[in-house]
Every structure is written in C-alpha cells, then in structure tokens.
Amino acid sequence: MDTLNSREKTLCSFTGCSQEALFKSARCAHHLEDIGHYMSMLKEFLLSTKDFSCLNLSNLVFSDLTIEGKYFYFCNLHASIFTNCEFDNINFQLSFFDSCRFFNCRFNEGRIGWSVLADSLFDKCTFSKQDIFRSNFNACRLKHTSFQNSSLFTSRFIKADFFHSEFVDCNLLRVHFEYAQLNDTLFKNSNQEEAIFDSERIEE
Amino acid sequence: MKLYPHYVVVGFSNSYLISGKESSAAVIIDPGRFDAKMLSLIENNKLKICAVLLTNSHKSHVSGIKTLLKIYDAKIYCYHASLFGIKTIPVRDRQQIKCGDLTFTVIETPGHSTDSVVYRLGDWLFTGDTLSAGLTGTTPNLQAHILQLKKIREKLLPLGDELIVFPGHGPPTRLGIERRYNVMLNELCPRARRNVSFF
C-alpha cells in the first residue's frame, strides 16, 4: 500500500505558458534558459538523494544515467526521453511515465507499482527481476524489449504494439493484452493462459 | 491530500483511502473488503473515517461496508437511499460532499449500472467501473453501453487530459490517454459488442 501526496502545482513563469514548472525551476522544460546547467544539477540531485516525491520532471532528456536504490513517489516524468539508462533496485510508485521514450534502458530488481507508462516507446529495453504491479502500459510500442523473471500482476498492455519482444519466466496473472499486436513476441515459461487476450470477456 | 490505493482481493478491485492536508478526517472509496491492512493504515495514521463513497453497489466495491461500520461511525454515500438495509445518503449529479478539507463532486455516469457515479477531487477522478485504463465498464445491454459512452464523452473527457483517473479495477491512467487510446470509447468495437448482452 502506498501513499500519494498531491503535488502543489506551480505554473511556468514564461508569459502565456500553462505548463507546470519543473522541480527546482520556475519554468517548464520548453522554456528553460540553460537546459545543460539544469540537467547537471538534476543529475547530481538524483545521484545524491534517496527518496523523491511529487517531482515534476516532464519533457526532459536523460542519457547515460545509472541510478541505484532509489524510491520515486508520485513523480511526473511525462514525455521524457531516456537513453542508455540503468535503473537498479529502483522503486517507482504512482509515477507517471506516459508518452516517454526509452532507448536501450535496463530495469533490474526493482518495483513499478500503480504507475502509468502508457503511450511510451521501449526500444531494446530489459526488465529483469522486476515486480510490476497494477501498472499501465496501454498503447505502448515495445521493440526488442524483454521482460525476464518478472511479475506483471494485473498490469495492462491494451492496444500495445510488440515487435520482437519477449516474456520469459514471467507472472502474467490478470495481465490484459486486448487489442495488442503481438508480432514475433515470445512467451516462454510464463503463464500466458492466465493473462487476458482479445477472446475473453471479463466480468467486473 | 494523501491517497492510499489499496488492492482488494474481492473482484481484483481497488479501494482508496484519502485524507486531507489539515485534518485527520478521511474518506474511503469503494471498500470492496475491509481488511487488517486497511485497518492498520487508518489507525497508524490516526485517521478518522468520516465518509464512505461508493461508485456503484456491486459486490467488489461494497463488501467491506458491514465490517467497516462495526468499527467506524461513517456516513455512507451512494446513489441509492439504502444498501443491505443500511441507511445511506443518496448522491446526485454535481452534489458536493465535504469531509474535513476534502470536497468531492459527484458526476452521475449510469451505464455499467444505473447507480454508477464518479467522484472528482481536484485533479483526481475516482471512476469506479465507468472508466478504467483501456476499457469501459461492462453493461447489461446495448442501450446501457451507449448511455455509458455518452456520459463519459460528455461529462468526463472534457474535464482535461491531465486529470488522473483512479479506477475501480486495474492501474491508474490519465484522461488524455483514455481519450486517445481507449478502444471502447472510439467505436463500437468487437469487445464492446461482446460487452453487452444484446448481441
């Protein structure tokens, strides 16, 4: 069970902009004056702090970032881009990664709970020993992406588009794949018979 | 505000415990089961349950009420005036429910059931079975399905893409994501056809 504190929203100070300001900034990502300086400050903060809650980090670009043993809580990373990032033992709870793009990223031995990753792109990504619970991957595009030895209990991949991806040794109990395009996608040693595909009707 | 989402084994549903910023007053939405985990959460945080809000009266949303009422003296809000012989406070469209510094607004969305309602609290929508990530609620017939779609399109989608949807089943989502990708909203798709008993 997790707690969510509602974020106090501060709007971007740029005239006419209605976007929410970034964490520790008066402006949104589109109107930052020195994005390079902001990203190095942010990287330092991410590496030196353990728990993060209610941060707005939307529309940013993260590359070659390796973080370990952190706890993210109701953080908004909407439409951010992650390239060559490694997340080791990271606990994401109630976090929003909708419309993000992940390239060559690895999620190892962490947790993703009650989170929204819908409408995101995962290209050459790996989820290994992840405990993914009640998370939303609807309308995602997953290319050459692998879920290994992970639980995805009651998560949803409705209308997701898989291409050369795989689920190996995964718990797929009550995972929704309705309207998903499963092109060359492998289910190996996983209980896909307990997942929900197009042909079933759920009584809820 | 603080929100404690809680996974309920009955019907794989969600309960939500919400407390205010300034006071210990708290609200429970859809107690599908009132278990030890929920109890300890309330007690450990020294919360006072002042209201229980029901999004509909199906089993997976209400089974915990009797147990809850043995412990807490909470008001029950739902569409009907009584439930299992328990007197409730009926809610109607646009009604406001206040509990401490929390103010919920009722949005009637019949379709999944005649008593389906959604509760809005700031940027959060508690949609029960009306709308969940990628799906809409099952309905008893085609007319009810069409009515549900109409209510979602007219009353929920215009509220803004950024709103966070906390459904009665499954993971959270954003209203904008549902507007763009929820196949049930975009057409009378095959799943929607199976979703009604008419076919």
Coordinates of C-alpha atoms in Angstrom, one line a residue:
Chain A
M1 CA 0.0 0.0 0.0
D2 CA 1.4 3.4 -0.9
T3 CA 0.7 7.0 -0.1
L4 CA 0.2 9.7 -2.6
N5 CA 0.6 13.3 -1.6
S6 CA -1.0 15.6 -4.1
R7 CA 1.6 17.9 -5.7
E8 CA 1.3 21.6 -5.3
K9 CA 1.4 22.8 -8.9
T10 CA 3.4 25.9 -9.9
L11 CA 3.0 27.1 -13.4
C12 CA 5.9 28.0 -15.7
S13 CA 6.8 31.7 -15.3
F14 CA 7.2 32.2 -19.1
T15 CA 4.5 34.5 -20.3
G16 CA 1.5 32.7 -21.7
C17 CA 2.8 29.2 -20.8
S18 CA 0.3 27.0 -19.0
Q19 CA 2.7 24.1 -18.4
E20 CA 3.8 23.1 -14.9
A21 CA 7.2 24.3 -13.8
L22 CA 9.9 21.8 -13.3
F23 CA 11.3 20.7 -10.0
K24 CA 13.6 23.4 -8.6
S25 CA 12.8 25.7 -11.5
A26 CA 10.4 28.5 -12.3
R27 CA 10.0 27.2 -15.8
C28 CA 8.9 24.2 -17.8
A29 CA 11.3 22.2 -19.9
H30 CA 10.4 24.0 -23.1
H31 CA 11.2 27.4 -21.5
L32 CA 14.4 26.6 -19.5
E33 CA 17.1 29.2 -20.2
D34 CA 20.0 26.8 -19.6
I35 CA 18.9 23.2 -20.0
G36 CA 22.5 21.9 -19.7
H37 CA 23.0 23.5 -16.3
Y38 CA 19.6 22.3 -15.2
M39 CA 20.3 18.7 -16.2
S40 CA 23.7 18.6 -14.5
M41 CA 22.1 20.0 -11.3
L42 CA 19.3 17.4 -11.6
K43 CA 21.7 14.5 -12.3
E44 CA 23.7 15.4 -9.1
F45 CA 20.5 15.6 -7.1
L46 CA 19.3 12.3 -8.4
L47 CA 22.6 10.6 -7.5
S48 CA 22.8 12.2 -4.1
T49 CA 19.3 11.8 -2.8
K50 CA 17.5 8.5 -2.0
D51 CA 13.8 9.3 -1.9
F52 CA 11.9 11.5 -4.3
S53 CA 8.3 12.5 -4.1
C54 CA 6.0 14.7 -6.1
L55 CA 8.7 15.9 -8.5
N56 CA 7.8 17.3 -11.9
L57 CA 10.5 16.1 -14.4
S58 CA 8.4 16.1 -17.5
N59 CA 9.7 16.6 -21.1
L60 CA 13.4 16.2 -20.1
V61 CA 16.1 14.2 -21.8
F62 CA 18.1 11.7 -19.7
S63 CA 21.1 9.9 -21.1
D64 CA 23.8 7.5 -19.7
L65 CA 22.2 7.7 -16.3
T66 CA 22.7 4.9 -13.8
I67 CA 20.8 5.1 -10.5
E68 CA 20.5 2.5 -7.8
G69 CA 18.4 2.0 -4.7
K70 CA 16.0 5.0 -5.1
Y71 CA 12.4 5.5 -4.3
F72 CA 10.2 7.6 -6.6
Y73 CA 6.8 8.5 -5.4
F74 CA 4.1 10.3 -7.4
C75 CA 6.7 11.8 -9.8
N76 CA 5.7 13.1 -13.1
L77 CA 8.2 12.2 -15.9
H78 CA 5.6 12.7 -18.7
A79 CA 7.1 12.8 -22.3
S80 CA 10.7 12.4 -21.1
I81 CA 13.4 10.6 -23.1
F82 CA 15.7 8.1 -21.6
T83 CA 18.7 6.7 -23.5
N84 CA 21.2 4.2 -22.1
C85 CA 19.8 4.5 -18.6
E86 CA 20.1 1.8 -15.9
F87 CA 17.7 1.6 -13.0
D88 CA 18.9 -0.9 -10.4
N89 CA 16.7 -1.6 -7.4
I90 CA 14.5 1.4 -8.1
N91 CA 11.0 1.6 -6.6
F92 CA 8.7 3.6 -8.7
Q93 CA 5.3 4.1 -7.1
L94 CA 2.4 6.1 -8.5
S95 CA 4.8 7.6 -11.1
F96 CA 3.8 8.9 -14.5
F97 CA 6.0 8.0 -17.5
D98 CA 3.2 8.4 -20.1
S99 CA 4.3 9.3 -23.6
C100 CA 8.0 8.7 -22.7
R101 CA 10.7 7.1 -24.9
F102 CA 13.1 4.6 -23.6
F103 CA 16.1 3.5 -25.7
N104 CA 18.5 0.8 -24.5
C105 CA 17.4 1.1 -20.9
R106 CA 17.6 -1.6 -18.2
F107 CA 15.3 -2.0 -15.2
N108 CA 16.8 -4.5 -12.7
E109 CA 15.5 -6.0 -9.5
G110 CA 13.1 -3.1 -8.8
R111 CA 9.5 -2.3 -8.4
I112 CA 6.9 -0.4 -10.5
G113 CA 3.6 -0.1 -8.8
W114 CA 0.4 1.8 -9.6
S115 CA 2.3 3.7 -12.4
V116 CA 1.4 4.9 -15.8
L117 CA 3.7 4.1 -18.7
A118 CA 1.1 4.3 -21.4
D119 CA 1.8 5.6 -24.9
S120 CA 5.5 5.1 -24.4
L121 CA 8.1 3.6 -26.6
F122 CA 10.5 1.0 -25.4
D123 CA 13.3 0.1 -27.8
K124 CA 15.9 -2.5 -26.8
C125 CA 14.9 -2.3 -23.1
T126 CA 15.1 -5.0 -20.5
F127 CA 13.1 -5.6 -17.4
S128 CA 14.8 -8.1 -15.2
K129 CA 13.5 -9.4 -11.8
Q130 CA 11.0 -6.6 -11.7
D131 CA 7.9 -6.6 -9.5
I132 CA 5.5 -4.7 -11.7
F133 CA 2.1 -4.3 -10.1
R134 CA -1.1 -2.7 -11.4
S135 CA 0.8 -0.6 -13.9
N136 CA -0.5 0.8 -17.2
F137 CA 1.5 0.1 -20.4
N138 CA -1.5 0.6 -22.7
A139 CA -0.8 1.8 -26.3
C140 CA 3.0 1.3 -25.7
R141 CA 5.3 0.3 -28.6
L142 CA 7.8 -2.3 -27.4
K143 CA 10.6 -3.2 -29.8
H144 CA 13.2 -5.8 -29.0
T145 CA 12.2 -5.5 -25.4
S146 CA 12.5 -8.3 -22.9
F147 CA 10.7 -9.0 -19.6
Q148 CA 12.6 -11.6 -17.7
N149 CA 11.8 -13.3 -14.4
S150 CA 9.3 -10.6 -13.5
S151 CA 5.8 -10.3 -12.2
L152 CA 3.4 -8.1 -14.1
F153 CA 0.4 -8.9 -12.0
T154 CA -2.8 -7.1 -13.1
S155 CA -0.9 -4.7 -15.3
R156 CA -2.3 -3.7 -18.7
F157 CA -0.9 -3.7 -22.3
I158 CA -4.1 -3.0 -24.0
K159 CA -3.6 -1.8 -27.6
A160 CA 0.2 -2.2 -27.1
D161 CA 2.3 -2.9 -30.2
F162 CA 5.0 -5.5 -29.6
F163 CA 7.7 -6.2 -32.1
H164 CA 10.3 -9.0 -31.5
S165 CA 9.8 -8.8 -27.7
E166 CA 9.6 -11.5 -25.1
F167 CA 8.3 -12.5 -21.7
V168 CA 10.5 -15.1 -20.1
D169 CA 9.7 -16.7 -16.7
C170 CA 7.1 -14.0 -16.0
N171 CA 3.9 -14.0 -13.9
L172 CA 1.2 -12.8 -16.3
L173 CA -1.8 -13.4 -14.0
R174 CA -4.6 -11.0 -15.0
V175 CA -2.4 -9.0 -17.4
H176 CA -4.5 -7.5 -20.1
F177 CA -3.3 -7.8 -23.7
E178 CA -6.5 -7.0 -25.5
Y179 CA -6.0 -5.4 -28.9
A180 CA -2.3 -5.8 -28.6
Q181 CA -0.3 -6.6 -31.7
L182 CA 2.0 -9.4 -30.7
N183 CA 4.4 -9.6 -33.7
D184 CA 7.1 -12.2 -33.2
T185 CA 6.6 -12.0 -29.4
L186 CA 7.7 -14.9 -27.4
F187 CA 6.0 -16.1 -24.2
K188 CA 8.4 -18.6 -22.6
N189 CA 7.9 -20.3 -19.2
S190 CA 5.2 -17.7 -18.5
N191 CA 1.6 -18.3 -17.5
Q192 CA 0.0 -16.6 -20.5
E193 CA -3.1 -18.8 -20.1
E194 CA -3.9 -16.7 -17.1
A195 CA -3.4 -13.4 -19.0
I196 CA -6.4 -11.8 -20.8
F197 CA -6.3 -11.7 -24.6
D198 CA -8.9 -10.5 -27.1
S199 CA -11.1 -13.6 -27.0
E200 CA -12.1 -13.3 -23.4
R201 CA -14.7 -11.3 -21.6
I202 CA -14.1 -10.0 -18.1
E203 CA -16.9 -9.7 -15.7
E204 CA -16.1 -6.8 -13.3
Chain B
M1 CA -4.1 15.4 0.5
K2 CA -2.9 11.9 0.9
L3 CA -4.1 8.9 -1.1
Y4 CA -3.5 5.3 -0.2
P5 CA -4.5 3.0 -3.0
H6 CA -5.4 -0.5 -1.8
Y7 CA -5.7 -3.6 -3.8
V8 CA -8.7 -5.7 -2.9
V9 CA -8.8 -9.5 -3.5
V10 CA -12.6 -9.4 -4.0
G11 CA -13.0 -9.0 -7.7
F12 CA -9.5 -7.7 -8.2
S13 CA -10.8 -4.3 -7.3
N14 CA -9.3 -1.1 -5.9
S15 CA -10.2 0.8 -2.7
Y16 CA -8.8 4.2 -2.0
L17 CA -8.3 5.9 1.4
I18 CA -7.9 9.6 1.2
S19 CA -7.1 12.0 3.9
G20 CA -6.9 15.8 4.0
K21 CA -4.0 18.1 4.5
E22 CA -5.1 19.9 7.6
S23 CA -7.3 17.5 9.5
S24 CA -7.4 13.8 10.3
A25 CA -10.7 13.4 8.5
A26 CA -10.5 10.7 5.9
V27 CA -12.7 9.1 3.2
I28 CA -12.8 5.6 1.8
I29 CA -13.9 5.0 -1.7
D30 CA -15.3 1.5 -2.6
P31 CA -14.4 -0.7 0.3
G32 CA -14.5 -4.0 -1.6
R33 CA -13.1 -5.6 1.5
F34 CA -12.2 -4.1 4.9
D35 CA -9.1 -6.0 5.9
A36 CA -6.4 -5.7 8.5
K37 CA -4.1 -3.8 6.1
M38 CA -6.7 -1.1 5.7
L39 CA -7.4 -1.0 9.4
S40 CA -3.8 -0.6 10.4
L41 CA -3.3 2.1 7.8
I42 CA -6.2 4.1 9.3
E43 CA -5.1 3.6 12.9
N44 CA -1.3 4.1 12.3
N45 CA -2.1 7.4 10.6
K46 CA -4.6 8.4 13.3
L47 CA -7.3 9.0 10.7
K48 CA -10.9 9.4 11.4
I49 CA -13.2 7.9 8.7
C50 CA -16.0 10.4 8.2
A51 CA -17.4 9.1 4.9
V52 CA -17.5 6.1 2.6
L53 CA -18.2 6.9 -1.1
L54 CA -19.5 4.2 -3.4
T55 CA -19.1 4.4 -7.1
N56 CA -21.7 1.6 -7.6
S57 CA -23.2 -1.1 -5.4
H58 CA -21.6 -4.2 -7.0
K59 CA -20.1 -6.7 -4.6
S60 CA -16.5 -5.9 -5.4
H61 CA -17.0 -2.3 -4.3
V62 CA -19.2 -2.7 -1.2
S63 CA -18.4 -6.0 0.5
G64 CA -16.3 -4.3 3.2
I65 CA -19.0 -1.9 4.4
K66 CA -20.6 -4.0 7.2
T67 CA -17.2 -4.7 8.8
L68 CA -16.2 -1.1 8.4
L69 CA -19.4 0.1 10.1
K70 CA -18.7 -2.2 13.1
I71 CA -15.6 -0.2 13.8
Y72 CA -16.2 3.3 12.5
D73 CA -19.3 5.6 12.5
A74 CA -19.0 6.8 8.9
K75 CA -21.7 8.2 6.6
I76 CA -22.2 6.1 3.5
Y77 CA -22.8 8.0 0.3
C78 CA -24.2 6.2 -2.8
Y79 CA -26.8 6.7 -5.5
H80 CA -29.4 4.7 -3.5
A81 CA -31.0 5.7 -0.2
S82 CA -30.2 2.3 1.4
L83 CA -27.9 -0.6 0.9
F84 CA -28.2 -4.0 2.6
G85 CA -30.8 -2.3 4.8
I86 CA -28.2 0.3 5.9
K87 CA -29.4 3.8 5.5
T88 CA -27.2 5.8 3.1
I89 CA -27.1 9.4 1.9
P90 CA -28.1 9.4 -1.8
V91 CA -25.9 11.4 -4.1
R92 CA -26.9 13.2 -7.3
D93 CA -25.1 14.9 -10.1
R94 CA -22.9 18.0 -9.2
Q95 CA -23.6 17.4 -5.5
Q96 CA -20.6 18.3 -3.3
I97 CA -19.5 16.1 -0.4
K98 CA -17.4 17.7 2.2
C99 CA -15.2 15.8 4.7
G100 CA -12.7 17.9 6.6
D101 CA -10.8 19.9 3.9
L102 CA -11.7 17.4 1.2
T103 CA -14.5 18.3 -1.2
F104 CA -15.7 15.7 -3.7
T105 CA -18.0 16.5 -6.6
V106 CA -20.4 13.8 -7.8
I107 CA -20.7 13.1 -11.5
E108 CA -23.5 10.7 -12.5
T109 CA -22.4 8.2 -15.2
P110 CA -25.1 5.5 -15.5
G111 CA -24.4 2.6 -17.9
H112 CA -22.3 0.0 -16.1
S113 CA -25.2 0.1 -13.6
T114 CA -28.0 2.5 -13.0
D115 CA -26.3 3.7 -9.9
S116 CA -22.8 4.4 -11.3
V117 CA -21.2 7.6 -10.2
V118 CA -17.7 9.2 -10.5
Y119 CA -16.2 11.3 -7.8
R120 CA -13.9 14.2 -8.6
L121 CA -11.4 15.5 -6.0
G122 CA -9.2 18.3 -7.6
D123 CA -7.2 16.7 -10.4
W124 CA -8.2 13.2 -9.4
L125 CA -11.2 11.2 -10.7
F126 CA -12.4 8.1 -9.0
T127 CA -14.2 6.4 -11.8
G128 CA -15.3 3.1 -10.3
D129 CA -16.3 0.8 -13.2
T130 CA -17.3 3.5 -15.6
L131 CA -13.8 4.0 -17.0
S132 CA -10.6 2.2 -16.4
A133 CA -7.3 2.0 -18.2
G134 CA -8.1 1.0 -21.8
L135 CA -11.6 -0.2 -21.0
T136 CA -15.1 0.9 -20.0
G137 CA -17.4 -1.0 -17.7
T138 CA -19.4 -4.0 -18.8
T139 CA -23.1 -3.2 -19.3
P140 CA -26.3 -5.2 -19.2
N141 CA -27.5 -4.2 -22.7
L142 CA -26.7 -2.1 -25.7
Q143 CA -28.6 0.9 -24.6
A144 CA -26.7 1.0 -21.3
H145 CA -23.4 0.8 -23.2
I146 CA -24.4 3.7 -25.4
L147 CA -25.5 5.7 -22.4
Q148 CA -22.2 5.0 -20.6
L149 CA -20.2 6.1 -23.7
K150 CA -22.4 9.3 -23.9
K151 CA -21.8 10.1 -20.2
I152 CA -18.0 9.5 -20.5
R153 CA -17.8 11.7 -23.6
E154 CA -20.0 14.5 -22.3
K155 CA -19.0 14.6 -18.6
L156 CA -15.6 13.1 -18.2
L157 CA -13.4 13.7 -21.3
P158 CA -14.0 17.5 -21.4
L159 CA -12.5 17.8 -17.8
G160 CA -9.0 17.9 -19.2
D161 CA -6.3 15.5 -20.4
E162 CA -4.1 15.9 -17.4
L163 CA -6.6 14.6 -14.9
I164 CA -5.6 11.3 -13.2
V165 CA -8.1 8.5 -13.3
F166 CA -8.2 6.1 -10.3
P167 CA -10.5 3.3 -11.5
G168 CA -12.3 0.6 -9.5
H169 CA -10.2 -2.1 -11.3
G170 CA -6.7 -2.0 -12.7
P171 CA -4.0 0.6 -12.9
P172 CA -4.4 4.4 -12.9
T173 CA -4.4 6.3 -16.1
R174 CA -4.8 9.8 -17.4
L175 CA -7.9 11.1 -19.0
G176 CA -5.9 12.2 -22.1
I177 CA -4.6 8.7 -22.6
E178 CA -8.1 7.3 -22.5
R179 CA -9.4 9.9 -24.9
R180 CA -6.8 9.0 -27.4
Y181 CA -6.4 5.2 -27.0
N182 CA -9.4 3.7 -25.2
V183 CA -10.8 1.5 -28.0
M184 CA -14.2 1.2 -26.2
L185 CA -14.6 5.0 -26.5
N186 CA -13.7 5.4 -30.1
E187 CA -16.1 3.0 -31.8
L188 CA -18.5 0.1 -31.1
C189 CA -15.6 -2.3 -31.3
P190 CA -16.0 -6.1 -31.2
R191 CA -15.1 -6.1 -27.5
A192 CA -17.8 -3.6 -26.8
R193 CA -20.3 -5.7 -28.8
R194 CA -19.4 -8.7 -26.6
N195 CA -19.7 -6.3 -23.6
V196 CA -23.5 -6.1 -24.0
S197 CA -25.9 -8.9 -23.7
F198 CA -28.0 -7.7 -26.7
F199 CA -25.6 -9.4 -29.2

